[in-house]
Amino acid sequence: PNHLSAQRTGQIYAQTPVNEEITELENGVFLKLNTSNNTLGVDGSGEWMLVYNEVKLYDNQRQGYKDFVVKADETVGGKIYPRMFKINVGDIFTTNMIEAGADLKAGDQVTPTAGAGEKVGILKSFDTGTEPDMVFEVLKITTMPDGQPGVKVVRVK
């Protein structure tokens, strides 16, 4: 996170499990709340929220924040209960959860994905003729702390 208002406003949600199709959940993806069955996924009517789970590092020699993933088969009861941050206009963060191979530059716009067959919840370019609900503008092409390629984005819509 560079500037996430949810850390100050308390717009953090953590009581809802992901739907059963999601067996692995990586920090930095986006999910929506499906109120009809009270689960998180990509088909809900709610707004996209950022998965930002707390990571407990007991041994910095062997652990790190790199590609932190929660796996259902490693949780109590086999369900994943992620910590979700509401992302407001003006929030800024750096992520590697963006469409692989995307030829992005500063000023390009991206939105969370929900299509079938795609890695869901990652940021992806969209056609300029469409108007997604949530839009991020690329501020800078950068690297993550561990050297992976990343982008710094700000929510503009």
CSV table of C-alpha atoms in Angstrom, one decimal, residues 30 47-48 86-91 109-112 126 130-137 154-157:
chain,number,residue,atom,x,y,z
A,30,PHE,CA,-10.2,-8.0,-6.3
A,47,GLU,CA,-18.2,-3.1,-5.5
A,48,TRP,CA,-14.8,-4.6,-6.2
A,86,LYS,CA,-12.7,-0.8,0.1
A,87,ILE,CA,-10.7,1.2,-2.4
A,88,ASN,CA,-11.8,4.8,-2.7
A,89,VAL,CA,-11.1,7.3,-5.5
A,90,GLY,CA,-7.6,8.7,-4.9
A,91,ASP,CA,-6.2,5.5,-3.2
A,109,GLN,CA,-6.2,2.8,-17.5
A,110,VAL,CA,-7.0,-0.7,-16.1
A,111,THR,CA,-9.9,-2.3,-14.3
A,112,PRO,CA,-10.5,-5.6,-12.3
A,126,PHE,CA,-10.2,-2.4,-21.2
A,130,THR,CA,-16.7,0.4,-22.4
A,131,GLU,CA,-17.3,2.1,-19.0
A,132,PRO,CA,-16.3,-0.2,-16.1
A,133,ASP,CA,-17.5,0.6,-12.6
A,134,MET,CA,-13.9,0.8,-11.2
A,135,VAL,CA,-11.0,2.4,-13.1
A,136,PHE,CA,-7.4,2.8,-12.1
A,137,GLU,CA,-4.8,4.9,-13.8
A,154,VAL,CA,-4.4,5.3,-8.4
A,155,ARG,CA,-8.2,4.9,-8.5
A,156,VAL,CA,-9.8,7.5,-10.7
A,157,LYS,CA,-13.3,6.2,-10.9
